[in-house]
PDB file of C-alpha atoms and ligand atoms in Angstrom:
ATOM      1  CA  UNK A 501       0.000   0.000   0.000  1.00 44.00           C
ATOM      2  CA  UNK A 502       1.062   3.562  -0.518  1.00 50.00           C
ATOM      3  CA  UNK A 503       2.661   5.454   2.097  1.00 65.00           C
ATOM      4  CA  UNK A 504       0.778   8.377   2.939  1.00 76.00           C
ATOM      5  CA  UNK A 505       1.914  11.494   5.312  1.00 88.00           C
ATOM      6  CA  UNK A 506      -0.651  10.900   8.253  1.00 94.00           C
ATOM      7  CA  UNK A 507      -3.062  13.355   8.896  1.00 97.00           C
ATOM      8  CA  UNK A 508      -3.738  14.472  12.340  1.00 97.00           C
ATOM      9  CA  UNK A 509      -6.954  16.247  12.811  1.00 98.00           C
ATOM     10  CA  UNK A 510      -8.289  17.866  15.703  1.00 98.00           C
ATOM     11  CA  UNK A 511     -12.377  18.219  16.414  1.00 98.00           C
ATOM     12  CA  UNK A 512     -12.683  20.787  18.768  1.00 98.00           C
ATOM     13  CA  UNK A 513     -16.768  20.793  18.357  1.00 98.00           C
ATOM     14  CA  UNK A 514     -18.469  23.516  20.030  1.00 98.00           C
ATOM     15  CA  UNK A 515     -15.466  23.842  22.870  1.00 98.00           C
ATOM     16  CA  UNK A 516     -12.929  26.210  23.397  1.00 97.00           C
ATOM     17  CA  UNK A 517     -11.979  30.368  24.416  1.00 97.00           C
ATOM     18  CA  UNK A 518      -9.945  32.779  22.765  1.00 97.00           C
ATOM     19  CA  UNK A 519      -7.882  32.883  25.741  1.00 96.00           C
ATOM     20  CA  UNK A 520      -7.136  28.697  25.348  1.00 95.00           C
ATOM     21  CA  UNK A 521      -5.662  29.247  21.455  1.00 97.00           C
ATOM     22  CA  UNK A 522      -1.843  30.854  22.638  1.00 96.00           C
ATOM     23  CA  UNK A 523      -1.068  28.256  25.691  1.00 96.00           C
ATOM     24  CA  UNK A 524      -2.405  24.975  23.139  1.00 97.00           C
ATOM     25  CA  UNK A 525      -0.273  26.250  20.184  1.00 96.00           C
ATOM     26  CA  UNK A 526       2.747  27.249  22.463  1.00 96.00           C
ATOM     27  CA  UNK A 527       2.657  23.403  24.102  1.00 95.00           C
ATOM     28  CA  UNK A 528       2.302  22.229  20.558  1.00 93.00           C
ATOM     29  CA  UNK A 529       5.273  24.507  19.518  1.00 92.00           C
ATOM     30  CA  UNK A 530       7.683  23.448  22.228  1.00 92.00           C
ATOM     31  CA  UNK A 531       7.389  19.807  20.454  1.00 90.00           C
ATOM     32  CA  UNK A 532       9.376  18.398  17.442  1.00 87.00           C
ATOM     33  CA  UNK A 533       6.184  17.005  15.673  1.00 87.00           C
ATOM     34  CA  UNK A 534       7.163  14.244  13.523  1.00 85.00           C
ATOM     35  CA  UNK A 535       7.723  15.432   9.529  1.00 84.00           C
ATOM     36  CA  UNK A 536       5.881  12.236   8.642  1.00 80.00           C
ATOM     37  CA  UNK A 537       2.284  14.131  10.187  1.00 82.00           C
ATOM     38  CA  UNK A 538       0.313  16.468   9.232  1.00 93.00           C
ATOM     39  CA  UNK A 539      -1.632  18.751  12.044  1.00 95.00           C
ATOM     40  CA  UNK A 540      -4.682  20.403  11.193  1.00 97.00           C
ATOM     41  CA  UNK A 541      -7.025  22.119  14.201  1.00 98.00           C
ATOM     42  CA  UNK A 542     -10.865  22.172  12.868  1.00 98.00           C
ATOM     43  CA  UNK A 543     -11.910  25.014  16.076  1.00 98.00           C
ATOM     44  CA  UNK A 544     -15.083  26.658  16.064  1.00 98.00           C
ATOM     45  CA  UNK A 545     -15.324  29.705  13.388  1.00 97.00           C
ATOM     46  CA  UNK A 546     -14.880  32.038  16.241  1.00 97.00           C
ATOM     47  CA  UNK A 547     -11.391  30.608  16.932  1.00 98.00           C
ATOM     48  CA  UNK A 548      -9.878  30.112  13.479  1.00 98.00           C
ATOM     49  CA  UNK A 549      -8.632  33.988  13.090  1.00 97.00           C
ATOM     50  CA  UNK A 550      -6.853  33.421  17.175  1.00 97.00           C
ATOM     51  CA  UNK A 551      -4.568  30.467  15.170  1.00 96.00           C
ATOM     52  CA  UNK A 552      -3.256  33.037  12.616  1.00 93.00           C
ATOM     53  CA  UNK A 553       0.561  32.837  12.324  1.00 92.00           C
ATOM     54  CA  UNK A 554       0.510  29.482  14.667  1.00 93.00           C
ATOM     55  CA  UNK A 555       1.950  27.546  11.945  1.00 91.00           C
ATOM     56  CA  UNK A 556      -0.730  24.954  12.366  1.00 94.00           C
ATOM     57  CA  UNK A 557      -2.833  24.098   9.066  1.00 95.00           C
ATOM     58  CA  UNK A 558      -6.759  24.630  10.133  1.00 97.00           C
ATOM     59  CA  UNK A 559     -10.229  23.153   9.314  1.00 98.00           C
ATOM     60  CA  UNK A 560     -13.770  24.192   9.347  1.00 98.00           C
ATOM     61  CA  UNK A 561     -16.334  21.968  11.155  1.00 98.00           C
ATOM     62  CA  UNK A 562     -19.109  22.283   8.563  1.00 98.00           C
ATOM     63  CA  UNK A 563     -19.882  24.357   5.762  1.00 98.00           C
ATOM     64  CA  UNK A 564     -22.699  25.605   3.874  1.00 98.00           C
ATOM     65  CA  UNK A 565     -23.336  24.453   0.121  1.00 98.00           C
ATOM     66  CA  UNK A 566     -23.963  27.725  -1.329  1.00 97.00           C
ATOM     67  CA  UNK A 567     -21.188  30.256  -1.882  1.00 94.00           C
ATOM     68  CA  UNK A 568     -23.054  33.374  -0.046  1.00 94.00           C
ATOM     69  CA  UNK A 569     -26.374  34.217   0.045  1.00 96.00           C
ATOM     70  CA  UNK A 570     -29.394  34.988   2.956  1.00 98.00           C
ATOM     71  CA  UNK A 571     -28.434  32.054   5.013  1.00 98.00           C
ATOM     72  CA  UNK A 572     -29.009  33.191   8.846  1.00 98.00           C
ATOM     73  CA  UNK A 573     -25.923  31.583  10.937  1.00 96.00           C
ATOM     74  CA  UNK A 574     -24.026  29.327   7.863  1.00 97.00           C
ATOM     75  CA  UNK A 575     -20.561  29.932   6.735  1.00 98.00           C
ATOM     76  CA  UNK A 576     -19.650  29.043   3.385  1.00 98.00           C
ATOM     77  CA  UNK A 577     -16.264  27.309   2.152  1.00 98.00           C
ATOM     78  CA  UNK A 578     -15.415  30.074   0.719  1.00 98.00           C
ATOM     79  CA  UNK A 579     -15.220  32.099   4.047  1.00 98.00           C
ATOM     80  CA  UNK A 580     -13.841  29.529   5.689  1.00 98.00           C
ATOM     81  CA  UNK A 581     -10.790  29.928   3.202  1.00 98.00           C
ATOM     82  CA  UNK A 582     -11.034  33.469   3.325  1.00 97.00           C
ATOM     83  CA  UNK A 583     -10.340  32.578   7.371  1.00 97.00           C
ATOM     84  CA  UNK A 584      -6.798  30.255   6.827  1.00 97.00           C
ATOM     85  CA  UNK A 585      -9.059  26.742   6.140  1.00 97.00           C
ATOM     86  CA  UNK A 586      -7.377  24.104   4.157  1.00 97.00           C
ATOM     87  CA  UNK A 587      -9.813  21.782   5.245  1.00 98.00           C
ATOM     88  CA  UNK A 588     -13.398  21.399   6.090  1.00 98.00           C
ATOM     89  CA  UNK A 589     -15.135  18.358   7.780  1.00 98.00           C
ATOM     90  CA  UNK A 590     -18.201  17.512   6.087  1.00 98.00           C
ATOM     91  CA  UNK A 591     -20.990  15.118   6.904  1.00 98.00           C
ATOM     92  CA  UNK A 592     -19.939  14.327  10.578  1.00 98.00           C
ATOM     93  CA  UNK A 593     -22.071  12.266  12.797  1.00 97.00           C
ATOM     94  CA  UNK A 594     -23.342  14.981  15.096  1.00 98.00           C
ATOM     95  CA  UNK A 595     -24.454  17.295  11.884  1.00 97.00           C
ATOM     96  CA  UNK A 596     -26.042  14.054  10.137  1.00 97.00           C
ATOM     97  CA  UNK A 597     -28.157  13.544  13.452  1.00 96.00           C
ATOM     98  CA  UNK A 598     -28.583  17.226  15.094  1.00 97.00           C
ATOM     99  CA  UNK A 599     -29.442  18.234  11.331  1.00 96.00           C
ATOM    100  CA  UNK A 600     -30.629  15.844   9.772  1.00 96.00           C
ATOM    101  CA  UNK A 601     -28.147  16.614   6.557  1.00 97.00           C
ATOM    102  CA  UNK A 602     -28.699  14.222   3.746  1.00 96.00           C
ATOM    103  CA  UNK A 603     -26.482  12.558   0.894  1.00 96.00           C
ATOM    104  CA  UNK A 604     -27.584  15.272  -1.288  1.00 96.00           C
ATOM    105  CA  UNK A 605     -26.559  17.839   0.788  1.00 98.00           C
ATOM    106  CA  UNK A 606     -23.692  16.620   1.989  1.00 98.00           C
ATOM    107  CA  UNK A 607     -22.457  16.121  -1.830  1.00 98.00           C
ATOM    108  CA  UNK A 608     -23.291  19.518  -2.243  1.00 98.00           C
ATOM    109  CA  UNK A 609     -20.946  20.957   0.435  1.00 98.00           C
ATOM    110  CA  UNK A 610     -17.912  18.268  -0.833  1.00 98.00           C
ATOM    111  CA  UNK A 611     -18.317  20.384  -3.880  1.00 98.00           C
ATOM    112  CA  UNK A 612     -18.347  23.545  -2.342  1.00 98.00           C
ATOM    113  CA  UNK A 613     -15.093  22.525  -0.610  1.00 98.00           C
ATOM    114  CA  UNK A 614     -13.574  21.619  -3.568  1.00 98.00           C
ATOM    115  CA  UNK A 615     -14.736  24.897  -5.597  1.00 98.00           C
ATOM    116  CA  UNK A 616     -13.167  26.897  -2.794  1.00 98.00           C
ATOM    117  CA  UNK A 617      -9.688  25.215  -2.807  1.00 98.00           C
ATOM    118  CA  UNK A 618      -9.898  23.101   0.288  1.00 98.00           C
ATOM    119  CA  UNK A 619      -9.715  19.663   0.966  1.00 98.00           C
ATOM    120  CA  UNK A 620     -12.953  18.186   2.626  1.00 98.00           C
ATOM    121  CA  UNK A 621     -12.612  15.478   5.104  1.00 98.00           C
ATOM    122  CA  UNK A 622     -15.689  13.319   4.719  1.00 98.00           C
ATOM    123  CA  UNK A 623     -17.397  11.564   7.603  1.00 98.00           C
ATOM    124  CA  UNK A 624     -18.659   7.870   7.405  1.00 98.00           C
ATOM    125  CA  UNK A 625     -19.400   5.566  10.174  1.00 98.00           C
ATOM    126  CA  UNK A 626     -22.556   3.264  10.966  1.00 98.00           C
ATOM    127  CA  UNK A 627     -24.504   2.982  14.173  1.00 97.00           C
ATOM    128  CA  UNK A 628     -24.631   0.526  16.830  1.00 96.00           C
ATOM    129  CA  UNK A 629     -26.256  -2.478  15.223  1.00 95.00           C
ATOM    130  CA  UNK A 630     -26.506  -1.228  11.637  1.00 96.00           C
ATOM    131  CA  UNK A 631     -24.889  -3.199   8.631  1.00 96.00           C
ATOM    132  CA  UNK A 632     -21.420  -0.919   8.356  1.00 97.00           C
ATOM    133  CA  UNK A 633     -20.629  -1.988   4.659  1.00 97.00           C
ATOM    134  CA  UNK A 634     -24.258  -1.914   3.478  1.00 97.00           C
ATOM    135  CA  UNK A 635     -24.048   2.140   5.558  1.00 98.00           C
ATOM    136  CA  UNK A 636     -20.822   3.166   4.289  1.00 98.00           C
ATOM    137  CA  UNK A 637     -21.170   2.342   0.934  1.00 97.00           C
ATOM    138  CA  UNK A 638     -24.425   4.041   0.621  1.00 97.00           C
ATOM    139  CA  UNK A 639     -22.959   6.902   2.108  1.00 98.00           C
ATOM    140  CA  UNK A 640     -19.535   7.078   0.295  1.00 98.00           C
ATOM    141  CA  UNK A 641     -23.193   7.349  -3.003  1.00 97.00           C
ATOM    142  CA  UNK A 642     -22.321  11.393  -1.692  1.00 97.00           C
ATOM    143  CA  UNK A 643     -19.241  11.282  -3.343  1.00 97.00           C
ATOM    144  CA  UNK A 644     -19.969   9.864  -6.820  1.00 96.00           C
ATOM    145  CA  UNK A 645     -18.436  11.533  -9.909  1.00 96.00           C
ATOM    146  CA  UNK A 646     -16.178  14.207  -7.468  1.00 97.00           C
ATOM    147  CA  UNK A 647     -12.497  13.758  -7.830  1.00 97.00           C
ATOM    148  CA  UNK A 648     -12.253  11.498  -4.763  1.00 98.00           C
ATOM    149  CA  UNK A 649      -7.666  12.148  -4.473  1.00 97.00           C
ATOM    150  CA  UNK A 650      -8.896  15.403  -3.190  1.00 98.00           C
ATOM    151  CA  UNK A 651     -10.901  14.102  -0.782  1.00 98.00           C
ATOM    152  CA  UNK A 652     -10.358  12.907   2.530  1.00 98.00           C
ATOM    153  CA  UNK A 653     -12.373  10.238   4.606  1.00 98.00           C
ATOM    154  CA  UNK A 654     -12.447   9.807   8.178  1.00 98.00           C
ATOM    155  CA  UNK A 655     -14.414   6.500   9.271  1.00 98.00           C
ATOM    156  CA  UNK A 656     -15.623   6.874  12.881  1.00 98.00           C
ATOM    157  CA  UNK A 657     -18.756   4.339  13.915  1.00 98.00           C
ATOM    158  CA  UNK A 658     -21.054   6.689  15.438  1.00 97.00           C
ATOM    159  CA  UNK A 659     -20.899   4.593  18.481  1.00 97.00           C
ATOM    160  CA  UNK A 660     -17.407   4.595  19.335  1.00 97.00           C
ATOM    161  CA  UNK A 661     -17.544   8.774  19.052  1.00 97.00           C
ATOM    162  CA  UNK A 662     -17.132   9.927  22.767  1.00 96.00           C
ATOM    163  CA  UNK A 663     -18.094   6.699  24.454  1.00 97.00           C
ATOM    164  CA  UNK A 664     -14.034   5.875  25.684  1.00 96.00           C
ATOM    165  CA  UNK A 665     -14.967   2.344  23.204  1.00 96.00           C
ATOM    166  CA  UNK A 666     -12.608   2.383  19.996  1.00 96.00           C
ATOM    167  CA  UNK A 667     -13.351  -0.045  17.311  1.00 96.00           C
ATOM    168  CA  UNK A 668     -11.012  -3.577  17.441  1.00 96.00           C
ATOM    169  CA  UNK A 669      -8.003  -3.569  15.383  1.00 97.00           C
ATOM    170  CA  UNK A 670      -9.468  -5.721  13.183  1.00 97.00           C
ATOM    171  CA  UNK A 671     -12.392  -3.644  12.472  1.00 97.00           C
ATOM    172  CA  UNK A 672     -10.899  -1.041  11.792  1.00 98.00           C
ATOM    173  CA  UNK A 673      -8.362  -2.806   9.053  1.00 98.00           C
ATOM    174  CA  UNK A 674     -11.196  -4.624   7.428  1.00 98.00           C
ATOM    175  CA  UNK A 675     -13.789  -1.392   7.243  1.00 98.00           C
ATOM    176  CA  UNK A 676     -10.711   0.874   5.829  1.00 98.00           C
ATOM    177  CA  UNK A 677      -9.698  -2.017   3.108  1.00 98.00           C
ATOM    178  CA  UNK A 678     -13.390  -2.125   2.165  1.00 98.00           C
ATOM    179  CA  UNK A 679     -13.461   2.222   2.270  1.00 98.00           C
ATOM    180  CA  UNK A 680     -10.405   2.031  -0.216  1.00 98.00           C
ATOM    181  CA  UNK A 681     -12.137  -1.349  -2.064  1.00 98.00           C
ATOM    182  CA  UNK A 682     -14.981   1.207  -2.772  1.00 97.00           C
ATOM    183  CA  UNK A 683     -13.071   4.339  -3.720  1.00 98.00           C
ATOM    184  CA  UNK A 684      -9.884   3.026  -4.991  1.00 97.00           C
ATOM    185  CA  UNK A 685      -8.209   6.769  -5.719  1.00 97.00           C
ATOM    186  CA  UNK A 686      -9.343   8.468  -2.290  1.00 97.00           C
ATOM    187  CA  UNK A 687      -6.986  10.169  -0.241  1.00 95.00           C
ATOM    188  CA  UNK A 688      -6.000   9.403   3.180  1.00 96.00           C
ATOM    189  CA  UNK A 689      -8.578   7.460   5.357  1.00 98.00           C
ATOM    190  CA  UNK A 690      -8.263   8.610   8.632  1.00 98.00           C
ATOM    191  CA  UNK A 691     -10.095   6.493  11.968  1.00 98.00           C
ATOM    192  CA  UNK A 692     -12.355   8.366  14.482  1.00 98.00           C
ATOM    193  CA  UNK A 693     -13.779   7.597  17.509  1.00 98.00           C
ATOM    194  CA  UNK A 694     -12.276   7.732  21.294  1.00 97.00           C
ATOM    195  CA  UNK A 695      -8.776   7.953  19.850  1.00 98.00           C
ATOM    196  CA  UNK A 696      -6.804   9.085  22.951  1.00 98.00           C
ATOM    197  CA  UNK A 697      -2.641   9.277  23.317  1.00 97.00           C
ATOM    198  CA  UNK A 698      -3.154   5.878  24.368  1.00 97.00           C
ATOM    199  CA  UNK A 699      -4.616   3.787  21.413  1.00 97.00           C
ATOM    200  CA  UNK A 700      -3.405   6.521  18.715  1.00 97.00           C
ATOM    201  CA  UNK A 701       0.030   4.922  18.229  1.00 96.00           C
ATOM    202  CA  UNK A 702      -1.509   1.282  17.843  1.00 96.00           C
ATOM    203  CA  UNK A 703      -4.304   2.424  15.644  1.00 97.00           C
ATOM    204  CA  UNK A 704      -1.615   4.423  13.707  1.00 96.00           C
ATOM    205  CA  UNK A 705       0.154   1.691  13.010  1.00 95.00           C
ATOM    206  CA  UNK A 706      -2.862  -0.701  11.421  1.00 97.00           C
ATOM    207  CA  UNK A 707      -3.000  -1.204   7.443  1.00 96.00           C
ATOM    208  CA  UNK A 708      -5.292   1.311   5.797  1.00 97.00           C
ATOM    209  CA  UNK A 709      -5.096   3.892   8.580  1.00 97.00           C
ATOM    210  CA  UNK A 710      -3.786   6.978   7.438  1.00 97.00           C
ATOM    211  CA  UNK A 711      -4.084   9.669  10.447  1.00 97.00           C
ATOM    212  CA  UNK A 712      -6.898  10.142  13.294  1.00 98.00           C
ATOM    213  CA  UNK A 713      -9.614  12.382  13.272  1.00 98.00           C
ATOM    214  CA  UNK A 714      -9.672  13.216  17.412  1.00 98.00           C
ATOM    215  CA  UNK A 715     -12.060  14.518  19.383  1.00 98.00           C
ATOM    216  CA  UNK A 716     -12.398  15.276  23.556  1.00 98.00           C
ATOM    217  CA  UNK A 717      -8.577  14.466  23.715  1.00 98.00           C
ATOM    218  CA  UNK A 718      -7.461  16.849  21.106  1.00 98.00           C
ATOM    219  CA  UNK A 719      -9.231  19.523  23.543  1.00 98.00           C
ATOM    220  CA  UNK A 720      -5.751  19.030  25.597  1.00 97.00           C
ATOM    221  CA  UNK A 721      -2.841  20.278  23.828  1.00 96.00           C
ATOM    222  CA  UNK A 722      -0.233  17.816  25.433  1.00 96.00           C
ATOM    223  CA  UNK A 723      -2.476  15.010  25.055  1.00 97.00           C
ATOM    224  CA  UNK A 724      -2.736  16.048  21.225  1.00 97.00           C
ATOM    225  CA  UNK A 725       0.888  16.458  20.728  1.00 95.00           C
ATOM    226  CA  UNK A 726       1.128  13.376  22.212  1.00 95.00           C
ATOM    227  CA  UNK A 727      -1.152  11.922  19.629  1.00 96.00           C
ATOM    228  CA  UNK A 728       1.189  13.271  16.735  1.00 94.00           C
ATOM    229  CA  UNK A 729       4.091  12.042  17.830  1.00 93.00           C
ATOM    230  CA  UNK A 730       2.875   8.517  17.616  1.00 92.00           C
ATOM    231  CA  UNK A 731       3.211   8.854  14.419  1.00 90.00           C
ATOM    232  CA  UNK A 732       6.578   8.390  14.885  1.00 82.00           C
ATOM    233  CA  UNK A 733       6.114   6.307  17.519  1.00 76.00           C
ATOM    234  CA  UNK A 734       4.088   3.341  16.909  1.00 72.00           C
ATOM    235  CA  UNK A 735       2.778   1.153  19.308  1.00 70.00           C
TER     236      UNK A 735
HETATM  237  P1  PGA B1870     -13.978  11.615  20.075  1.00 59.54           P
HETATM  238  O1  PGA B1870     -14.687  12.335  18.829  1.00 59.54           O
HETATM  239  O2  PGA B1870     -12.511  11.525  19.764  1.00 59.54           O
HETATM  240  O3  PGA B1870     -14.275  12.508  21.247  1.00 59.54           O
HETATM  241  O4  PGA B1870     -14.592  10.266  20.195  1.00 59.54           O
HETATM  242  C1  PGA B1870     -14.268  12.043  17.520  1.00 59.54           C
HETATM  243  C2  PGA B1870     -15.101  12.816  16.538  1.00 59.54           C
HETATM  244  O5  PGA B1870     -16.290  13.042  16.792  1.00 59.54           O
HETATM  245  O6  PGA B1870     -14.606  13.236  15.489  1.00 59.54           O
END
């Protein structure tokens, strides 16, 4: 299999203060991160502009399909590369079930992520109980005809998002072989889901798993550096 750099991506959700950005990107400074990884911080839109000049590459959390327009509360892609955003996560668990966002729409945002030079980090995972390859491959539907090697996947089971329970090794290899099975010239394929400084250097090292897409313990900037550097550091 191709080596890819590993992507490290933080989820900061709806967390975080101005006054946390300059203490998180100092401890994250004071670190040799490994060359092999790739750090991006996906903060709330409020936060983005307090990263400026931190040298980390950032992420939106969501953005709107439409390039402007009289949309109460959205940001589009193109703001959110207007705001430093190489990336955008798209289609992530909590906006499929707080809003209800469809394959359509979420195909429409890809695109507008694409349009607007960024590089969107598409969410897949299936519930507790559901068929995964039967879910996943009718999701991964969102991202027919779109140049998929400029698009990024990050598989987290819904039920393994902030519950402390990762997915078994095995899992994981066999559900990223069948991701890549499906959409051969993807980019990385990153694993979510209760990734901690713990597991991240095991789950690193499986086949298929090219970087993490962390939640709650990317909140902690020690326990996210820490997450990097098993990169170079496997388990
Ligand atoms: P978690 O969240 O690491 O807190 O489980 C992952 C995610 O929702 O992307």
């Amino acid at each position: 299999m191709t080596a890819r750099t590993k992507l490290i991506v933080a989820n900061w959700k709806m967390n975080g203060t101005q006054a946390a950005i300059a203490p998180f990107v100092a401890t994250l400074q004071a670190q040799t991160l490994p060359d092999a990884a790739n750090i991006v911080v996906c903060p709330p839109f409020t936060l983005l502009a307090a990263f400026a000049g931190s040298g980390l590459a950032l992420g939106g959390q969501d953005c709107h399909a439409s390039a402007k327009g009289a949309y109460t509360g959205c940001i589009s892609a193109d703001m959110l590369r207007d705001s430093g955003c190489n990336y955008v996560i798209i289609g992530h668990s909590e906006r499929r079930r707080d809003f209800a966002e469809s394959n359509e729409l979420l195909a429409a945002k890809v695109q507008a992520a694409l349009a607007a030079g960024m590089v969107p980090i598409f969410c897949i995972g299936e519930k507790a109980g559901e068929a995964a390859e039967a879910i996943l491959s009718d999701q991964l539907q969102a991202l027919k005809g779109l140049p998929l090697e400029q698009i990024v996947i990050a598989y987290e089971p819904v039920w393994a998002i902030g519950t402390g329970q990762v997915a078994a090794p095995a899992d994981i290899i066999v559900r990223h072989a069948f991701i890549r099975g499906q959409v051969p010239q993807i980019g990385q394929i990153l694993y979510g889901g209760s990734v901690t400084a713990d597991n991240a250097g095991a789950i690193l090292a499986l086949d298929g798993v090219d970087g993490v897409l962390v939640g709650g313990a990317s909140l902690d900037a020690a326990s996210f550096a820490a997450i990097a550097q098993s990169v170079a550091n496997p388990a």
